[in-house]
Amino acid sequence: MKKLLGISILALLVGFSSANAQDTTKKVTTKVKEGAVKTGNKAAELASKGKNAVTDKVYKDKEGPNGKTIYIDKRSNYYWIDKKGHKVPISKNELRSKES
């Protein structure tokens, strides 16, 4: 009887430890995915900014929200680049003067 009780306690401990390991694995996997998404977004933002700085004009006297750099494309449209590398259009009256 004591052996049966000892074996069942050991089985319970092993079961709890494997469940804890799976939970830890899920947490680590989630953190890795979040890090990969952040890295991908930053890479896209930098690539877009580099490409647009070469192909379009930079509006040096004005800035966008939170001090964002404003670009002017060949159709005279104003825009800035967000955290994911997307062009966000902005109207001319929404531009702010740069404070030096």
mmCIF file of N, CA, C and O in Angstrom:
data_model
loop_
_atom_site.group_PDB
_atom_site.id
_atom_site.type_symbol
_atom_site.label_atom_id
_atom_site.label_comp_id
_atom_site.label_asym_id
_atom_site.label_seq_id
_atom_site.Cartn_x
_atom_site.Cartn_y
_atom_site.Cartn_z
ATOM 1 N N MET A 1 0.807 -1.187 0.000
ATOM 2 C CA MET A 1 0.000 0.000 0.000
ATOM 3 C C MET A 1 0.862 1.268 0.000
ATOM 4 O O MET A 1 0.552 2.232 -0.684
ATOM 5 N N LYS A 2 1.971 1.238 0.780
ATOM 6 C CA LYS A 2 2.842 2.395 0.844
ATOM 7 C C LYS A 2 3.512 2.643 -0.503
ATOM 8 O O LYS A 2 3.713 3.786 -0.903
ATOM 9 N N LYS A 3 3.858 1.544 -1.206
ATOM 10 C CA LYS A 3 4.472 1.703 -2.530
ATOM 11 C C LYS A 3 3.497 2.343 -3.510
ATOM 12 O O LYS A 3 3.882 3.198 -4.310
ATOM 13 N N LEU A 4 2.243 1.925 -3.455
ATOM 14 C CA LEU A 4 1.228 2.492 -4.329
ATOM 15 C C LEU A 4 1.038 3.979 -4.044
ATOM 16 O O LEU A 4 0.938 4.791 -4.966
ATOM 17 N N LEU A 5 1.018 4.348 -2.776
ATOM 18 C CA LEU A 5 0.893 5.752 -2.394
ATOM 19 C C LEU A 5 2.118 6.545 -2.852
ATOM 20 O O LEU A 5 1.994 7.646 -3.391
ATOM 21 N N GLY A 6 3.294 5.990 -2.693
ATOM 22 C CA GLY A 6 4.530 6.654 -3.115
ATOM 23 C C GLY A 6 4.584 6.830 -4.620
ATOM 24 O O GLY A 6 4.976 7.888 -5.131
ATOM 25 N N ILE A 7 4.166 5.817 -5.373
ATOM 26 C CA ILE A 7 4.162 5.899 -6.831
ATOM 27 C C ILE A 7 3.148 6.929 -7.308
ATOM 28 O O ILE A 7 3.416 7.709 -8.230
ATOM 29 N N SER A 8 1.994 6.991 -6.687
ATOM 30 C CA SER A 8 0.984 7.958 -7.111
ATOM 31 C C SER A 8 1.432 9.394 -6.804
ATOM 32 O O SER A 8 1.197 10.306 -7.600
ATOM 33 N N ILE A 9 2.102 9.601 -5.674
ATOM 34 C CA ILE A 9 2.626 10.940 -5.361
ATOM 35 C C ILE A 9 3.697 11.322 -6.374
ATOM 36 O O ILE A 9 3.738 12.452 -6.867
ATOM 37 N N LEU A 10 4.569 10.378 -6.715
ATOM 38 C CA LEU A 10 5.617 10.633 -7.706
ATOM 39 C C LEU A 10 4.998 10.959 -9.069
ATOM 40 O O LEU A 10 5.452 11.888 -9.754
ATOM 41 N N ALA A 11 3.954 10.261 -9.449
ATOM 42 C CA ALA A 11 3.276 10.521 -10.724
ATOM 43 C C ALA A 11 2.647 11.912 -10.727
ATOM 44 O O ALA A 11 2.694 12.626 -11.742
ATOM 45 N N LEU A 12 2.069 12.315 -9.608
ATOM 46 C CA LEU A 12 1.489 13.652 -9.515
ATOM 47 C C LEU A 12 2.568 14.731 -9.651
ATOM 48 O O LEU A 12 2.371 15.732 -10.352
ATOM 49 N N LEU A 13 3.701 14.534 -9.003
ATOM 50 C CA LEU A 13 4.784 15.511 -9.093
ATOM 51 C C LEU A 13 5.312 15.631 -10.516
ATOM 52 O O LEU A 13 5.571 16.730 -11.007
ATOM 53 N N VAL A 14 5.481 14.502 -11.182
ATOM 54 C CA VAL A 14 5.948 14.522 -12.573
ATOM 55 C C VAL A 14 4.921 15.212 -13.461
ATOM 56 O O VAL A 14 5.277 16.001 -14.342
ATOM 57 N N GLY A 15 3.653 14.971 -13.227
ATOM 58 C CA GLY A 15 2.590 15.612 -14.006
ATOM 59 C C GLY A 15 2.583 17.116 -13.833
ATOM 60 O O GLY A 15 2.450 17.866 -14.794
ATOM 61 N N PHE A 16 2.742 17.564 -12.595
ATOM 62 C CA PHE A 16 2.782 19.014 -12.347
ATOM 63 C C PHE A 16 3.999 19.668 -12.970
ATOM 64 O O PHE A 16 3.925 20.767 -13.507
ATOM 65 N N SER A 17 5.128 19.000 -12.901
ATOM 66 C CA SER A 17 6.342 19.612 -13.456
ATOM 67 C C SER A 17 6.275 19.694 -14.980
ATOM 68 O O SER A 17 6.743 20.662 -15.573
ATOM 69 N N SER A 18 5.680 18.693 -15.649
ATOM 70 C CA SER A 18 5.574 18.767 -17.105
ATOM 71 C C SER A 18 4.575 19.840 -17.533
ATOM 72 O O SER A 18 4.776 20.519 -18.535
ATOM 73 N N ALA A 19 3.509 20.029 -16.758
ATOM 74 C CA ALA A 19 2.549 21.086 -17.068
ATOM 75 C C ALA A 19 3.213 22.451 -16.910
ATOM 76 O O ALA A 19 2.997 23.357 -17.710
ATOM 77 N N ASN A 20 4.060 22.608 -15.910
ATOM 78 C CA ASN A 20 4.770 23.861 -15.693
ATOM 79 C C ASN A 20 5.762 24.115 -16.825
ATOM 80 O O ASN A 20 5.914 25.239 -17.286
ATOM 81 N N ALA A 21 6.409 23.070 -17.304
ATOM 82 C CA ALA A 21 7.360 23.223 -18.408
ATOM 83 C C ALA A 21 6.641 23.649 -19.680
ATOM 84 O O ALA A 21 7.150 24.474 -20.438
ATOM 85 N N GLN A 22 5.455 23.113 -19.930
ATOM 86 C CA GLN A 22 4.692 23.503 -21.112
ATOM 87 C C GLN A 22 4.258 24.957 -21.013
ATOM 88 O O GLN A 22 4.270 25.686 -22.000
ATOM 89 N N ASP A 23 3.882 25.394 -19.828
ATOM 90 C CA ASP A 23 3.484 26.782 -19.627
ATOM 91 C C ASP A 23 4.672 27.704 -19.879
ATOM 92 O O ASP A 23 4.531 28.743 -20.520
ATOM 93 N N THR A 24 5.837 27.336 -19.396
ATOM 94 C CA THR A 24 7.051 28.127 -19.621
ATOM 95 C C THR A 24 7.393 28.173 -21.098
ATOM 96 O O THR A 24 7.785 29.221 -21.625
ATOM 97 N N THR A 25 7.227 27.067 -21.791
ATOM 98 C CA THR A 25 7.501 27.025 -23.223
ATOM 99 C C THR A 25 6.569 27.970 -23.979
ATOM 100 O O THR A 25 6.996 28.672 -24.888
ATOM 101 N N LYS A 26 5.303 28.017 -23.605
ATOM 102 C CA LYS A 26 4.351 28.918 -24.252
ATOM 103 C C LYS A 26 4.748 30.376 -24.025
ATOM 104 O O LYS A 26 4.681 31.192 -24.936
ATOM 105 N N LYS A 27 5.180 30.692 -22.797
ATOM 106 C CA LYS A 27 5.590 32.064 -22.495
ATOM 107 C C LYS A 27 6.810 32.462 -23.332
ATOM 108 O O LYS A 27 6.856 33.561 -23.881
ATOM 109 N N VAL A 28 7.783 31.568 -23.417
ATOM 110 C CA VAL A 28 8.994 31.863 -24.186
ATOM 111 C C VAL A 28 8.658 32.003 -25.663
ATOM 112 O O VAL A 28 9.137 32.922 -26.335
ATOM 113 N N THR A 29 7.816 31.116 -26.177
ATOM 114 C CA THR A 29 7.414 31.188 -27.584
ATOM 115 C C THR A 29 6.705 32.495 -27.883
ATOM 116 O O THR A 29 6.962 33.131 -28.904
ATOM 117 N N THR A 30 5.834 32.927 -26.976
ATOM 118 C CA THR A 30 5.119 34.192 -27.155
ATOM 119 C C THR A 30 6.090 35.361 -27.167
ATOM 120 O O THR A 30 5.979 36.259 -28.002
ATOM 121 N N LYS A 31 7.059 35.357 -26.267
ATOM 122 C CA LYS A 31 8.041 36.447 -26.211
ATOM 123 C C LYS A 31 8.891 36.482 -27.475
ATOM 124 O O LYS A 31 9.203 37.555 -27.984
ATOM 125 N N VAL A 32 9.260 35.318 -27.990
ATOM 126 C CA VAL A 32 10.055 35.263 -29.218
ATOM 127 C C VAL A 32 9.256 35.813 -30.392
ATOM 128 O O VAL A 32 9.765 36.597 -31.200
ATOM 129 N N LYS A 33 7.979 35.453 -30.484
ATOM 130 C CA LYS A 33 7.122 35.959 -31.562
ATOM 131 C C LYS A 33 6.977 37.473 -31.468
ATOM 132 O O LYS A 33 7.048 38.171 -32.478
ATOM 133 N N GLU A 34 6.764 37.994 -30.255
ATOM 134 C CA GLU A 34 6.624 39.440 -30.076
ATOM 135 C C GLU A 34 7.910 40.158 -30.490
ATOM 136 O O GLU A 34 7.880 41.206 -31.127
ATOM 137 N N GLY A 35 9.046 39.581 -30.117
ATOM 138 C CA GLY A 35 10.330 40.173 -30.495
ATOM 139 C C GLY A 35 10.543 40.165 -31.995
ATOM 140 O O GLY A 35 11.062 41.128 -32.571
ATOM 141 N N ALA A 36 10.132 39.082 -32.645
ATOM 142 C CA ALA A 36 10.276 38.991 -34.097
ATOM 143 C C ALA A 36 9.395 40.019 -34.803
ATOM 144 O O ALA A 36 9.813 40.640 -35.780
ATOM 145 N N VAL A 37 8.193 40.229 -34.294
ATOM 146 C CA VAL A 37 7.290 41.220 -34.889
ATOM 147 C C VAL A 37 7.865 42.622 -34.730
ATOM 148 O O VAL A 37 7.871 43.416 -35.675
ATOM 149 N N LYS A 38 8.377 42.936 -33.535
ATOM 150 C CA LYS A 38 8.967 44.255 -33.307
ATOM 151 C C LYS A 38 10.169 44.482 -34.220
ATOM 152 O O LYS A 38 10.336 45.565 -34.784
ATOM 153 N N THR A 39 10.999 43.464 -34.362
ATOM 154 C CA THR A 39 12.176 43.579 -35.220
ATOM 155 C C THR A 39 11.769 43.770 -36.675
ATOM 156 O O THR A 39 12.340 44.604 -37.387
ATOM 157 N N GLY A 40 10.766 43.023 -37.119
ATOM 158 C CA GLY A 40 10.280 43.161 -38.492
ATOM 159 C C GLY A 40 9.706 44.536 -38.765
ATOM 160 O O GLY A 40 9.955 45.136 -39.815
ATOM 161 N N ASN A 41 8.946 45.069 -37.804
ATOM 162 C CA ASN A 41 8.370 46.402 -37.969
ATOM 163 C C ASN A 41 9.456 47.463 -38.036
ATOM 164 O O ASN A 41 9.386 48.390 -38.842
ATOM 165 N N LYS A 42 10.467 47.351 -37.177
ATOM 166 C CA LYS A 42 11.541 48.336 -37.171
ATOM 167 C C LYS A 42 12.330 48.266 -38.481
ATOM 168 O O LYS A 42 12.700 49.301 -39.046
ATOM 169 N N ALA A 43 12.576 47.058 -38.975
ATOM 170 C CA ALA A 43 13.290 46.911 -40.247
ATOM 171 C C ALA A 43 12.489 47.519 -41.392
ATOM 172 O O ALA A 43 13.045 48.196 -42.266
ATOM 173 N N ALA A 44 11.183 47.302 -41.397
ATOM 174 C CA ALA A 44 10.328 47.876 -42.442
ATOM 175 C C ALA A 44 10.315 49.399 -42.359
ATOM 176 O O ALA A 44 10.363 50.086 -43.388
ATOM 177 N N GLU A 45 10.276 49.932 -41.140
ATOM 178 C CA GLU A 45 10.277 51.387 -40.966
ATOM 179 C C GLU A 45 11.583 51.985 -41.497
ATOM 180 O O GLU A 45 11.576 52.965 -42.246
ATOM 181 N N LEU A 46 12.710 51.392 -41.127
ATOM 182 C CA LEU A 46 13.999 51.921 -41.574
ATOM 183 C C LEU A 46 14.175 51.792 -43.083
ATOM 184 O O LEU A 46 14.703 52.694 -43.735
ATOM 185 N N ALA A 47 13.720 50.687 -43.646
ATOM 186 C CA ALA A 47 13.821 50.509 -45.095
ATOM 187 C C ALA A 47 12.962 51.531 -45.829
ATOM 188 O O ALA A 47 13.397 52.121 -46.828
ATOM 189 N N SER A 48 11.757 51.774 -45.332
ATOM 190 C CA SER A 48 10.867 52.754 -45.963
ATOM 191 C C SER A 48 11.447 54.156 -45.869
ATOM 192 O O SER A 48 11.416 54.920 -46.832
ATOM 193 N N LYS A 49 11.990 54.493 -44.695
ATOM 194 C CA LYS A 49 12.573 55.822 -44.526
ATOM 195 C C LYS A 49 13.775 56.009 -45.447
ATOM 196 O O LYS A 49 13.941 57.066 -46.049
ATOM 197 N N GLY A 50 14.606 54.993 -45.570
ATOM 198 C CA GLY A 50 15.769 55.092 -46.446
ATOM 199 C C GLY A 50 15.375 55.232 -47.902
ATOM 200 O O GLY A 50 15.914 56.071 -48.630
ATOM 201 N N LYS A 51 14.416 54.430 -48.343
ATOM 202 C CA LYS A 51 13.954 54.488 -49.726
ATOM 203 C C LYS A 51 13.310 55.842 -50.024
ATOM 204 O O LYS A 51 13.595 56.465 -51.037
ATOM 205 N N ASN A 52 12.461 56.306 -49.127
ATOM 206 C CA ASN A 52 11.751 57.557 -49.356
ATOM 207 C C ASN A 52 12.663 58.773 -49.256
ATOM 208 O O ASN A 52 12.414 59.785 -49.896
ATOM 209 N N ALA A 53 13.703 58.695 -48.469
ATOM 210 C CA ALA A 53 14.653 59.797 -48.393
ATOM 211 C C ALA A 53 15.401 59.955 -49.712
ATOM 212 O O ALA A 53 15.795 61.055 -50.082
ATOM 213 N N VAL A 54 15.560 58.852 -50.449
ATOM 214 C CA VAL A 54 16.244 58.901 -51.737
ATOM 215 C C VAL A 54 15.282 59.282 -52.859
ATOM 216 O O VAL A 54 15.604 60.123 -53.695
ATOM 217 N N THR A 55 14.097 58.692 -52.876
ATOM 218 C CA THR A 55 13.178 58.897 -53.998
ATOM 219 C C THR A 55 12.331 60.154 -53.867
ATOM 220 O O THR A 55 11.949 60.738 -54.873
ATOM 221 N N ASP A 56 12.010 60.583 -52.651
ATOM 222 C CA ASP A 56 11.154 61.743 -52.443
ATOM 223 C C ASP A 56 11.913 62.847 -51.710
ATOM 224 O O ASP A 56 12.967 62.615 -51.131
ATOM 225 N N LYS A 57 11.342 64.030 -51.722
ATOM 226 C CA LYS A 57 11.969 65.163 -51.049
ATOM 227 C C LYS A 57 11.593 65.173 -49.577
ATOM 228 O O LYS A 57 10.483 64.805 -49.205
ATOM 229 N N VAL A 58 12.529 65.623 -48.745
ATOM 230 C CA VAL A 58 12.271 65.791 -47.319
ATOM 231 C C VAL A 58 11.904 67.249 -47.080
ATOM 232 O O VAL A 58 12.598 68.154 -47.541
ATOM 233 N N TYR A 59 10.779 67.484 -46.389
ATOM 234 C CA TYR A 59 10.336 68.839 -46.076
ATOM 235 C C TYR A 59 11.101 69.276 -44.827
ATOM 236 O O TYR A 59 10.823 68.850 -43.721
ATOM 237 N N LYS A 60 12.093 70.160 -45.009
ATOM 238 C CA LYS A 60 13.015 70.500 -43.930
ATOM 239 C C LYS A 60 12.456 71.502 -42.931
ATOM 240 O O LYS A 60 12.890 71.539 -41.791
ATOM 241 N N ASP A 61 11.497 72.333 -43.331
ATOM 242 C CA ASP A 61 10.997 73.378 -42.445
ATOM 243 C C ASP A 61 9.817 72.936 -41.583
ATOM 244 O O ASP A 61 9.462 73.627 -40.631
ATOM 245 N N LYS A 62 9.206 71.824 -41.908
ATOM 246 C CA LYS A 62 8.011 71.376 -41.182
ATOM 247 C C LYS A 62 8.245 69.981 -40.616
ATOM 248 O O LYS A 62 9.124 69.241 -41.041
ATOM 249 N N GLU A 63 7.397 69.617 -39.643
ATOM 250 C CA GLU A 63 7.437 68.279 -39.062
ATOM 251 C C GLU A 63 6.017 67.792 -38.822
ATOM 252 O O GLU A 63 5.079 68.575 -38.769
ATOM 253 N N GLY A 64 5.902 66.494 -38.673
ATOM 254 C CA GLY A 64 4.600 65.883 -38.451
ATOM 255 C C GLY A 64 4.358 65.637 -36.975
ATOM 256 O O GLY A 64 5.029 66.206 -36.112
ATOM 257 N N PRO A 65 3.415 64.761 -36.656
ATOM 258 C CA PRO A 65 3.127 64.453 -35.258
ATOM 259 C C PRO A 65 4.338 63.816 -34.584
ATOM 260 O O PRO A 65 5.045 63.012 -35.183
ATOM 261 N N ASN A 66 4.587 64.209 -33.360
ATOM 262 C CA ASN A 66 5.715 63.699 -32.569
ATOM 263 C C ASN A 66 7.061 63.937 -33.239
ATOM 264 O O ASN A 66 7.991 63.153 -33.091
ATOM 265 N N GLY A 67 7.175 65.000 -34.019
ATOM 266 C CA GLY A 67 8.452 65.342 -34.647
ATOM 267 C C GLY A 67 8.836 64.454 -35.815
ATOM 268 O O GLY A 67 10.008 64.366 -36.171
ATOM 269 N N LYS A 68 7.875 63.783 -36.426
ATOM 270 C CA LYS A 68 8.161 62.889 -37.556
ATOM 271 C C LYS A 68 8.635 63.693 -38.762
ATOM 272 O O LYS A 68 8.213 64.812 -38.995
ATOM 273 N N THR A 69 9.517 63.080 -39.556
ATOM 274 C CA THR A 69 10.012 63.686 -40.781
ATOM 275 C C THR A 69 8.920 63.640 -41.841
ATOM 276 O O THR A 69 8.262 62.621 -42.026
ATOM 277 N N ILE A 70 8.747 64.744 -42.546
ATOM 278 C CA ILE A 70 7.724 64.833 -43.595
ATOM 279 C C ILE A 70 8.393 64.678 -44.951
ATOM 280 O O ILE A 70 9.442 65.272 -45.218
ATOM 281 N N TYR A 71 7.795 63.854 -45.802
ATOM 282 C CA TYR A 71 8.281 63.624 -47.161
ATOM 283 C C TYR A 71 7.253 64.177 -48.148
ATOM 284 O O TYR A 71 6.059 64.211 -47.859
ATOM 285 N N ILE A 72 7.732 64.584 -49.326
ATOM 286 C CA ILE A 72 6.861 65.071 -50.399
ATOM 287 C C ILE A 72 7.125 64.195 -51.616
ATOM 288 O O ILE A 72 8.260 64.114 -52.094
ATOM 289 N N ASP A 73 6.087 63.522 -52.131
ATOM 290 C CA ASP A 73 6.285 62.663 -53.298
ATOM 291 C C ASP A 73 6.165 63.471 -54.585
ATOM 292 O O ASP A 73 5.964 64.685 -54.568
ATOM 293 N N LYS A 74 6.277 62.782 -55.715
ATOM 294 C CA LYS A 74 6.285 63.473 -57.012
ATOM 295 C C LYS A 74 4.942 64.117 -57.356
ATOM 296 O O LYS A 74 4.865 64.955 -58.236
ATOM 297 N N ARG A 75 3.873 63.746 -56.663
ATOM 298 C CA ARG A 75 2.557 64.343 -56.891
ATOM 299 C C ARG A 75 2.252 65.441 -55.870
ATOM 300 O O ARG A 75 1.109 65.839 -55.702
ATOM 301 N N SER A 76 3.274 65.884 -55.139
ATOM 302 C CA SER A 76 3.168 66.918 -54.107
ATOM 303 C C SER A 76 2.251 66.508 -52.947
ATOM 304 O O SER A 76 1.573 67.338 -52.353
ATOM 305 N N ASN A 77 2.224 65.220 -52.651
ATOM 306 C CA ASN A 77 1.495 64.732 -51.486
ATOM 307 C C ASN A 77 2.446 64.674 -50.303
ATOM 308 O O ASN A 77 3.582 64.239 -50.430
ATOM 309 N N TYR A 78 1.976 65.088 -49.138
ATOM 310 C CA TYR A 78 2.780 65.078 -47.932
ATOM 311 C C TYR A 78 2.460 63.809 -47.142
ATOM 312 O O TYR A 78 1.305 63.400 -47.026
ATOM 313 N N TYR A 79 3.481 63.196 -46.547
ATOM 314 C CA TYR A 79 3.270 62.006 -45.731
ATOM 315 C C TYR A 79 4.437 61.823 -44.774
ATOM 316 O O TYR A 79 5.492 62.429 -44.915
ATOM 317 N N TRP A 80 4.229 60.972 -43.780
ATOM 318 C CA TRP A 80 5.282 60.560 -42.865
ATOM 319 C C TRP A 80 5.227 59.046 -42.734
ATOM 320 O O TRP A 80 4.254 58.416 -43.130
ATOM 321 N N ILE A 81 6.272 58.442 -42.206
ATOM 322 C CA ILE A 81 6.375 56.977 -42.092
ATOM 323 C C ILE A 81 6.061 56.570 -40.650
ATOM 324 O O ILE A 81 6.657 57.086 -39.706
ATOM 325 N N ASP A 82 5.120 55.605 -40.482
ATOM 326 C CA ASP A 82 4.777 55.144 -39.143
ATOM 327 C C ASP A 82 5.718 54.030 -38.680
ATOM 328 O O ASP A 82 6.679 53.688 -39.363
ATOM 329 N N LYS A 83 5.434 53.446 -37.509
ATOM 330 C CA LYS A 83 6.306 52.432 -36.917
ATOM 331 C C LYS A 83 6.366 51.146 -37.727
ATOM 332 O O LYS A 83 7.301 50.366 -37.588
ATOM 333 N N LYS A 84 5.390 50.904 -38.565
ATOM 334 C CA LYS A 84 5.369 49.679 -39.365
ATOM 335 C C LYS A 84 5.884 49.898 -40.775
ATOM 336 O O LYS A 84 5.857 49.000 -41.596
ATOM 337 N N GLY A 85 6.338 51.111 -41.088
ATOM 338 C CA GLY A 85 6.892 51.393 -42.402
ATOM 339 C C GLY A 85 5.865 51.826 -43.427
ATOM 340 O O GLY A 85 6.165 51.892 -44.609
ATOM 341 N N HIS A 86 4.641 52.138 -42.991
ATOM 342 C CA HIS A 86 3.592 52.573 -43.909
ATOM 343 C C HIS A 86 3.617 54.086 -44.077
ATOM 344 O O HIS A 86 3.932 54.819 -43.146
ATOM 345 N N LYS A 87 3.248 54.542 -45.271
ATOM 346 C CA LYS A 87 3.105 55.975 -45.519
ATOM 347 C C LYS A 87 1.782 56.436 -44.927
ATOM 348 O O LYS A 87 0.739 55.862 -45.201
ATOM 349 N N VAL A 88 1.841 57.489 -44.119
ATOM 350 C CA VAL A 88 0.634 58.059 -43.524
ATOM 351 C C VAL A 88 0.450 59.454 -44.112
ATOM 352 O O VAL A 88 1.258 60.345 -43.854
ATOM 353 N N PRO A 89 -0.578 59.646 -44.934
ATOM 354 C CA PRO A 89 -0.773 60.963 -45.549
ATOM 355 C C PRO A 89 -1.127 62.010 -44.501
ATOM 356 O O PRO A 89 -1.770 61.720 -43.500
ATOM 357 N N ILE A 90 -0.682 63.222 -44.779
ATOM 358 C CA ILE A 90 -0.963 64.329 -43.882
ATOM 359 C C ILE A 90 -1.238 65.559 -44.743
ATOM 360 O O ILE A 90 -0.596 65.755 -45.777
ATOM 361 N N SER A 91 -2.236 66.344 -44.336
ATOM 362 C CA SER A 91 -2.563 67.535 -45.129
ATOM 363 C C SER A 91 -1.591 68.660 -44.781
ATOM 364 O O SER A 91 -0.953 68.655 -43.725
ATOM 365 N N LYS A 92 -1.498 69.611 -45.666
ATOM 366 C CA LYS A 92 -0.542 70.704 -45.500
ATOM 367 C C LYS A 92 -0.867 71.543 -44.266
ATOM 368 O O LYS A 92 0.038 72.027 -43.590
ATOM 369 N N ASN A 93 -2.141 71.675 -43.933
ATOM 370 C CA ASN A 93 -2.493 72.500 -42.783
ATOM 371 C C ASN A 93 -2.253 71.776 -41.444
ATOM 372 O O ASN A 93 -2.319 72.382 -40.391
ATOM 373 N N GLU A 94 -1.966 70.477 -41.471
ATOM 374 C CA GLU A 94 -1.637 69.751 -40.254
ATOM 375 C C GLU A 94 -0.155 69.788 -39.923
ATOM 376 O O GLU A 94 0.241 69.355 -38.854
ATOM 377 N N LEU A 95 0.658 70.301 -40.816
ATOM 378 C CA LEU A 95 2.108 70.372 -40.599
ATOM 379 C C LEU A 95 2.437 71.435 -39.560
ATOM 380 O O LEU A 95 1.782 72.469 -39.486
ATOM 381 N N ARG A 96 3.477 71.165 -38.790
ATOM 382 C CA ARG A 96 3.929 72.128 -37.783
ATOM 383 C C ARG A 96 5.320 72.593 -38.123
ATOM 384 O O ARG A 96 6.111 71.852 -38.714
ATOM 385 N N SER A 97 5.642 73.815 -37.746
ATOM 386 C CA SER A 97 6.987 74.347 -37.969
ATOM 387 C C SER A 97 7.965 73.628 -37.041
ATOM 388 O O SER A 97 7.632 73.324 -35.894
ATOM 389 N N LYS A 98 9.163 73.381 -37.564
ATOM 390 C CA LYS A 98 10.183 72.754 -36.745
ATOM 391 C C LYS A 98 10.708 73.755 -35.741
ATOM 392 O O LYS A 98 10.932 74.912 -36.049
ATOM 393 N N GLU A 99 10.915 73.296 -34.529
ATOM 394 C CA GLU A 99 11.493 74.128 -33.486
ATOM 395 C C GLU A 99 12.946 73.751 -33.348
ATOM 396 O O GLU A 99 13.284 72.618 -33.052
ATOM 397 N N SER A 100 13.834 74.666 -33.588
ATOM 398 C CA SER A 100 15.261 74.373 -33.523
ATOM 399 C C SER A 100 15.843 74.739 -32.198
ATOM 400 O O SER A 100 15.515 75.592 -31.521
#
